[in-house]
């Protein structure tokens, strides 16, 4: 059997930091049954609705994905009711709301720009939703139509977590970074993890329950673009700060292949983080079936705390 993209990435010890999907707000709709590669328009969801949701979310900071319960998926077509979640991941205004709908077209009544700004109002008025008071969510990418690694590695992980009694486990259509499978997104805080194992996911969920971020295996927080993801994780490691909403990426100067990222602490401290875009060598497939390439990697080359004088200036 030929090597999968995740096998090669693991063997080459490719770094995972700064590789998470970017979304300030996640909107998740339950859709059982099979998923195609572009699941919003290739599942048992009405493809016209899928296209309309894609259009409504475009440019708003909202990322729409489909979810389903872990386990076997009968080819069922119309669930009587569906779970819907919305999560805003920007520190200082992190929230996770839930609703149950019988007509998924009601999602088009949402104010997508407002959701992207972190304003959940229409989630309540349009869907009757409210704050999710239960355990954090663990979304495991299992869409084998996008990449076989997500099915081969993601589905067993989701099943193992669910079978061991972990609450809030869902399969999800796409988190990017197939070569880091199994990949997991944890909400409400929006941090993604690569090469995940069940015991590690349980630790991450326990941390999220306590308002704490686990940095081992972390790909980054989805609230930030990729240079910011790498910079924020590097500051967490450097100063030993693991409180979930303690750090924010407040400024990113420069352009590929080099940025200066300003990371701010809720207590007023700031750090200037130099991030360089490199190429992962030797060449490897970014996903199964793709040609060999050199995926971009985010390397933190310098961290320095900004003085109060410099901040004032």
Short mmCIF file of C-alpha atoms in Angstrom, two decimals:
data_model
loop_
_atom_site.label_atom_id
_atom_site.label_comp_id
_atom_site.label_asym_id
_atom_site.label_seq_id
_atom_site.Cartn_x
_atom_site.Cartn_y
_atom_site.Cartn_z
CA UNK A 1 0.00 0.00 0.00
CA UNK A 2 1.37 3.43 -0.90
CA UNK A 3 2.00 5.95 1.84
CA UNK A 4 -0.79 8.36 2.66
CA UNK A 5 -0.23 12.11 2.91
CA UNK A 6 -0.59 11.93 6.69
CA UNK A 7 1.97 9.11 6.95
CA UNK A 8 4.54 11.12 5.01
CA UNK A 9 3.86 14.31 7.00
CA UNK A 10 4.21 12.45 10.28
CA UNK A 11 7.42 10.70 9.21
CA UNK A 12 8.93 14.04 8.17
CA UNK A 13 7.80 15.61 11.48
CA UNK A 14 6.17 18.52 9.65
CA UNK A 15 5.22 21.24 12.17
CA UNK A 16 1.49 21.78 12.67
CA UNK A 17 1.48 25.30 14.19
CA UNK A 18 -0.01 27.96 11.94
CA UNK A 19 -2.02 25.54 9.77
CA UNK A 20 -5.58 25.88 11.12
CA UNK A 21 -8.55 26.90 9.02
CA UNK A 22 -9.45 30.56 9.46
CA UNK A 23 -12.91 31.55 10.72
CA UNK A 24 -14.00 34.08 13.28
CA UNK A 25 -17.38 32.33 13.51
CA UNK A 26 -18.33 28.72 12.77
CA UNK A 27 -21.85 27.79 11.69
CA UNK A 28 -22.53 24.05 11.87
CA UNK A 29 -25.58 22.26 10.48
CA UNK A 30 -26.38 18.63 11.20
CA UNK A 31 -26.68 16.62 7.99
CA UNK A 32 -26.64 12.80 8.25
CA UNK A 33 -25.88 10.51 5.36
CA UNK A 34 -23.04 10.59 2.84
CA UNK A 35 -21.00 13.68 2.04
CA UNK A 36 -19.27 14.56 -1.21
CA UNK A 37 -16.00 16.45 -1.50
CA UNK A 38 -17.86 19.78 -1.42
CA UNK A 39 -20.43 18.68 1.10
CA UNK A 40 -22.65 21.76 1.17
CA UNK A 41 -23.66 20.99 -2.41
CA UNK A 42 -22.90 17.26 -2.45
CA UNK A 43 -24.91 15.63 0.33
CA UNK A 44 -28.57 15.06 1.08
CA UNK A 45 -28.86 18.76 1.88
CA UNK A 46 -30.69 20.60 -0.89
CA UNK A 47 -27.78 21.79 -3.10
CA UNK A 48 -29.59 25.07 -3.80
CA UNK A 49 -29.66 25.71 -0.06
CA UNK A 50 -26.00 24.74 0.17
CA UNK A 51 -25.08 27.26 -2.53
CA UNK A 52 -27.18 29.94 -0.83
CA UNK A 53 -25.44 29.33 2.50
CA UNK A 54 -22.04 29.56 0.82
CA UNK A 55 -23.03 32.85 -0.78
CA UNK A 56 -24.47 34.26 2.46
CA UNK A 57 -21.28 33.45 4.38
CA UNK A 58 -18.82 34.72 1.78
CA UNK A 59 -16.68 37.56 3.08
CA UNK A 60 -18.38 37.68 6.49
CA UNK A 61 -15.85 35.73 8.59
CA UNK A 62 -18.40 32.91 8.98
CA UNK A 63 -17.43 29.40 7.90
CA UNK A 64 -20.29 26.95 7.28
CA UNK A 65 -19.76 23.21 7.72
CA UNK A 66 -21.92 20.11 8.02
CA UNK A 67 -21.78 17.80 11.02
CA UNK A 68 -23.16 14.38 11.86
CA UNK A 69 -23.10 12.04 14.82
CA UNK A 70 -20.16 9.68 15.10
CA UNK A 71 -20.72 6.15 13.85
CA UNK A 72 -22.33 4.38 10.92
CA UNK A 73 -24.27 6.55 8.49
CA UNK A 74 -27.33 5.02 6.95
CA UNK A 75 -28.29 6.60 3.66
CA UNK A 76 -31.09 8.53 5.34
CA UNK A 77 -32.43 11.60 3.58
CA UNK A 78 -34.58 13.85 5.75
CA UNK A 79 -33.94 13.98 9.51
CA UNK A 80 -36.96 15.19 11.47
CA UNK A 81 -34.87 17.78 13.26
CA UNK A 82 -31.31 18.97 13.05
CA UNK A 83 -28.88 20.42 15.52
CA UNK A 84 -27.32 23.76 14.61
CA UNK A 85 -24.40 25.45 16.35
CA UNK A 86 -22.80 28.86 15.98
CA UNK A 87 -19.51 29.68 17.70
CA UNK A 88 -17.57 32.95 17.77
CA UNK A 89 -13.89 32.40 18.53
CA UNK A 90 -12.40 35.89 19.02
CA UNK A 91 -11.02 36.32 22.58
CA UNK A 92 -13.01 38.70 24.71
CA UNK A 93 -16.24 37.67 22.99
CA UNK A 94 -16.15 33.88 22.76
CA UNK A 95 -19.55 32.19 22.68
CA UNK A 96 -21.22 28.98 21.55
CA UNK A 97 -24.95 28.88 20.83
CA UNK A 98 -27.14 25.93 19.86
CA UNK A 99 -30.54 25.45 18.26
CA UNK A 100 -32.72 22.70 16.84
CA UNK A 101 -34.47 23.25 13.52
CA UNK A 102 -36.83 21.22 11.36
CA UNK A 103 -36.30 23.37 8.27
CA UNK A 104 -32.62 24.04 7.50
CA UNK A 105 -33.62 26.86 5.10
CA UNK A 106 -34.23 28.95 8.22
CA UNK A 107 -30.45 29.41 8.40
CA UNK A 108 -30.82 31.88 5.52
CA UNK A 109 -32.68 34.18 7.95
CA UNK A 110 -29.47 34.62 9.94
CA UNK A 111 -27.55 37.89 9.73
CA UNK A 112 -24.22 36.48 8.55
CA UNK A 113 -22.21 39.75 8.78
CA UNK A 114 -23.43 40.20 12.37
CA UNK A 115 -22.47 36.61 13.26
CA UNK A 116 -19.04 37.25 11.80
CA UNK A 117 -18.71 40.33 14.02
CA UNK A 118 -19.61 38.25 17.06
CA UNK A 119 -23.23 39.36 17.43
CA UNK A 120 -25.45 36.28 17.97
CA UNK A 121 -28.82 38.06 18.04
CA UNK A 122 -30.40 36.52 14.93
CA UNK A 123 -29.38 33.02 16.03
CA UNK A 124 -32.01 33.45 18.73
CA UNK A 125 -34.64 35.34 16.75
CA UNK A 126 -34.40 33.27 13.55
CA UNK A 127 -33.72 29.81 15.00
CA UNK A 128 -34.87 30.04 18.61
CA UNK A 129 -31.34 29.24 19.73
CA UNK A 130 -29.52 30.15 22.88
CA UNK A 131 -26.23 29.60 24.73
CA UNK A 132 -24.89 26.05 24.71
CA UNK A 133 -24.44 25.24 28.39
CA UNK A 134 -23.07 21.74 28.03
CA UNK A 135 -19.64 20.29 27.27
CA UNK A 136 -17.31 21.75 24.62
CA UNK A 137 -17.63 20.36 21.10
CA UNK A 138 -15.01 18.17 19.44
CA UNK A 139 -15.38 18.21 15.67
CA UNK A 140 -13.42 15.44 13.94
CA UNK A 141 -12.88 15.73 10.19
CA UNK A 142 -14.05 12.47 8.59
CA UNK A 143 -14.82 13.41 4.98
CA UNK A 144 -13.08 10.71 2.98
CA UNK A 145 -14.34 12.20 -0.29
CA UNK A 146 -11.97 15.12 0.29
CA UNK A 147 -9.08 12.96 1.47
CA UNK A 148 -8.94 9.29 2.39
CA UNK A 149 -6.87 10.07 5.51
CA UNK A 150 -9.85 11.86 7.04
CA UNK A 151 -11.92 8.70 6.74
CA UNK A 152 -9.16 6.19 7.56
CA UNK A 153 -8.00 8.08 10.66
CA UNK A 154 -10.79 10.51 11.55
CA UNK A 155 -13.74 8.14 11.67
CA UNK A 156 -12.10 5.65 14.07
CA UNK A 157 -11.10 8.54 16.34
CA UNK A 158 -14.63 9.98 16.40
CA UNK A 159 -16.06 6.51 17.07
CA UNK A 160 -13.56 5.82 19.87
CA UNK A 161 -14.30 9.15 21.57
CA UNK A 162 -18.06 8.63 21.33
CA UNK A 163 -17.86 5.02 22.54
CA UNK A 164 -15.82 6.06 25.57
CA UNK A 165 -18.56 8.46 26.63
CA UNK A 166 -17.02 11.76 25.57
CA UNK A 167 -19.82 14.30 25.10
CA UNK A 168 -20.02 16.76 22.24
CA UNK A 169 -18.28 14.62 19.60
CA UNK A 170 -19.33 15.24 15.99
CA UNK A 171 -17.96 14.35 12.60
CA UNK A 172 -17.39 17.44 10.42
CA UNK A 173 -16.99 17.91 6.68
CA UNK A 174 -13.77 19.91 6.35
CA UNK A 175 -11.08 21.44 8.57
CA UNK A 176 -8.25 21.59 6.03
CA UNK A 177 -4.80 20.08 6.47
CA UNK A 178 -5.59 16.50 5.48
CA UNK A 179 -1.95 15.55 5.95
CA UNK A 180 -2.33 16.27 9.69
CA UNK A 181 -5.18 13.74 10.06
CA UNK A 182 -6.87 13.04 12.29
CA UNK A 183 -7.72 16.73 12.66
CA UNK A 184 -10.01 18.09 15.36
CA UNK A 185 -11.55 21.50 16.05
CA UNK A 186 -12.63 22.27 19.61
CA UNK A 187 -15.34 24.83 20.27
CA UNK A 188 -16.09 27.35 21.70
CA UNK A 189 -12.48 28.60 21.63
CA UNK A 190 -11.79 27.50 18.06
CA UNK A 191 -8.37 25.85 18.43
CA UNK A 192 -7.57 23.08 15.96
CA UNK A 193 -5.38 20.03 16.56
CA UNK A 194 -3.49 17.68 14.26
CA UNK A 195 -2.43 14.02 14.48
CA UNK A 196 -4.94 13.76 17.31
CA UNK A 197 -5.29 10.72 19.55
CA UNK A 198 -8.23 10.00 21.81
CA UNK A 199 -6.40 10.58 25.10
CA UNK A 200 -5.05 13.90 23.83
CA UNK A 201 -8.48 15.06 22.66
CA UNK A 202 -9.88 14.25 26.09
CA UNK A 203 -7.15 16.41 27.65
CA UNK A 204 -7.97 19.25 25.24
CA UNK A 205 -11.68 19.03 26.04
CA UNK A 206 -10.98 18.96 29.77
CA UNK A 207 -8.84 22.06 29.32
CA UNK A 208 -11.55 23.82 27.32
CA UNK A 209 -14.05 23.00 30.05
CA UNK A 210 -11.74 24.84 32.47
CA UNK A 211 -11.05 27.73 30.08
CA UNK A 212 -7.53 26.51 29.30
CA UNK A 213 -5.77 25.88 25.98
CA UNK A 214 -3.59 22.82 25.42
CA UNK A 215 -0.75 23.75 23.05
CA UNK A 216 0.64 20.26 22.35
CA UNK A 217 -0.44 19.26 18.85
CA UNK A 218 -2.22 22.59 18.35
CA UNK A 219 -2.50 23.92 14.80
CA UNK A 220 -3.70 27.34 15.95
CA UNK A 221 -6.77 29.37 16.80
CA UNK A 222 -9.17 29.86 13.90
CA UNK A 223 -9.79 33.51 14.83
CA UNK A 224 -6.39 34.45 13.36
CA UNK A 225 -4.75 34.24 9.97
CA UNK A 226 -1.91 31.73 9.85
CA UNK A 227 1.00 34.02 10.83
CA UNK A 228 -1.06 35.11 13.84
CA UNK A 229 -1.86 31.50 14.74
CA UNK A 230 1.84 30.63 14.88
CA UNK A 231 2.72 33.82 16.77
CA UNK A 232 0.04 33.41 19.42
CA UNK A 233 0.98 29.80 20.10
CA UNK A 234 4.67 30.76 20.35
CA UNK A 235 3.89 33.43 22.95
CA UNK A 236 1.80 30.95 24.94
CA UNK A 237 4.73 28.56 25.04
CA UNK A 238 7.30 31.26 25.77
CA UNK A 239 5.50 32.79 28.77
CA UNK A 240 3.52 29.76 29.97
CA UNK A 241 0.13 31.39 29.43
CA UNK A 242 -2.64 28.88 28.82
CA UNK A 243 -5.81 30.78 29.83
CA UNK A 244 -8.12 30.55 26.84
CA UNK A 245 -8.87 34.23 26.27
CA UNK A 246 -5.69 35.76 27.66
CA UNK A 247 -4.00 36.50 24.32
CA UNK A 248 -5.13 38.26 21.16
CA UNK A 249 -3.50 38.99 17.82
CA UNK A 250 -4.01 42.73 17.52
CA UNK A 251 -1.84 43.62 14.53
CA UNK A 252 -0.04 41.94 11.67
CA UNK A 253 2.42 43.96 9.61
CA UNK A 254 4.20 42.80 6.47
CA UNK A 255 3.38 40.26 3.81
CA UNK A 256 4.57 36.84 2.76
CA UNK A 257 7.19 35.64 3.37
CA UNK A 258 7.72 37.74 6.54
CA UNK A 259 5.44 39.34 9.09
CA UNK A 260 5.66 41.12 12.42
CA UNK A 261 2.73 40.07 14.56
CA UNK A 262 1.70 41.94 17.71
CA UNK A 263 0.25 39.66 20.37
CA UNK A 264 -1.46 41.35 23.31
CA UNK A 265 -2.23 39.99 26.76
CA UNK A 266 -5.44 40.92 28.54
CA UNK A 267 -3.25 42.44 31.31
CA UNK A 268 -1.69 44.94 28.88
CA UNK A 269 1.58 43.22 28.00
CA UNK A 270 2.51 42.95 24.33
CA UNK A 271 4.96 40.93 22.29
CA UNK A 272 6.34 41.50 18.82
CA UNK A 273 6.69 38.19 17.03
CA UNK A 274 8.60 37.76 13.78
CA UNK A 275 7.12 35.02 11.61
CA UNK A 276 8.71 33.77 8.39
CA UNK A 277 7.02 31.63 5.77
CA UNK A 278 9.18 28.72 4.79
CA UNK A 279 8.73 25.67 2.57
CA UNK A 280 8.36 22.19 4.00
CA UNK A 281 11.14 20.08 2.51
CA UNK A 282 11.67 17.55 1.08
CA UNK A 283 8.57 17.82 -1.16
CA UNK A 284 5.55 15.84 0.00
CA UNK A 285 1.88 15.53 -1.04
CA UNK A 286 -0.41 18.12 0.56
CA UNK A 287 -3.23 15.61 0.25
CA UNK A 288 -3.64 12.06 -1.00
CA UNK A 289 -3.53 11.87 -4.78
CA UNK A 290 -1.97 15.30 -5.21
CA UNK A 291 1.41 15.96 -6.79
CA UNK A 292 4.45 16.49 -4.60
CA UNK A 293 4.82 20.03 -3.33
CA UNK A 294 6.43 22.12 -0.60
CA UNK A 295 3.60 23.22 1.70
CA UNK A 296 4.08 26.58 3.39
CA UNK A 297 5.11 26.49 7.03
CA UNK A 298 5.07 29.29 9.58
CA UNK A 299 8.36 29.61 11.46
CA UNK A 300 8.62 31.93 14.47
CA UNK A 301 12.11 33.43 14.32
CA UNK A 302 11.95 36.01 17.11
CA UNK A 303 9.78 36.98 20.10
CA UNK A 304 10.40 40.11 22.12
CA UNK A 305 8.26 41.80 24.70
CA UNK A 306 7.39 45.38 23.82
CA UNK A 307 8.30 47.91 26.48
CA UNK A 308 5.69 50.27 27.86
CA UNK A 309 7.63 53.20 26.34
CA UNK A 310 7.55 51.62 22.90
CA UNK A 311 3.84 50.88 23.29
CA UNK A 312 3.12 54.47 24.25
CA UNK A 313 5.11 55.70 21.25
#
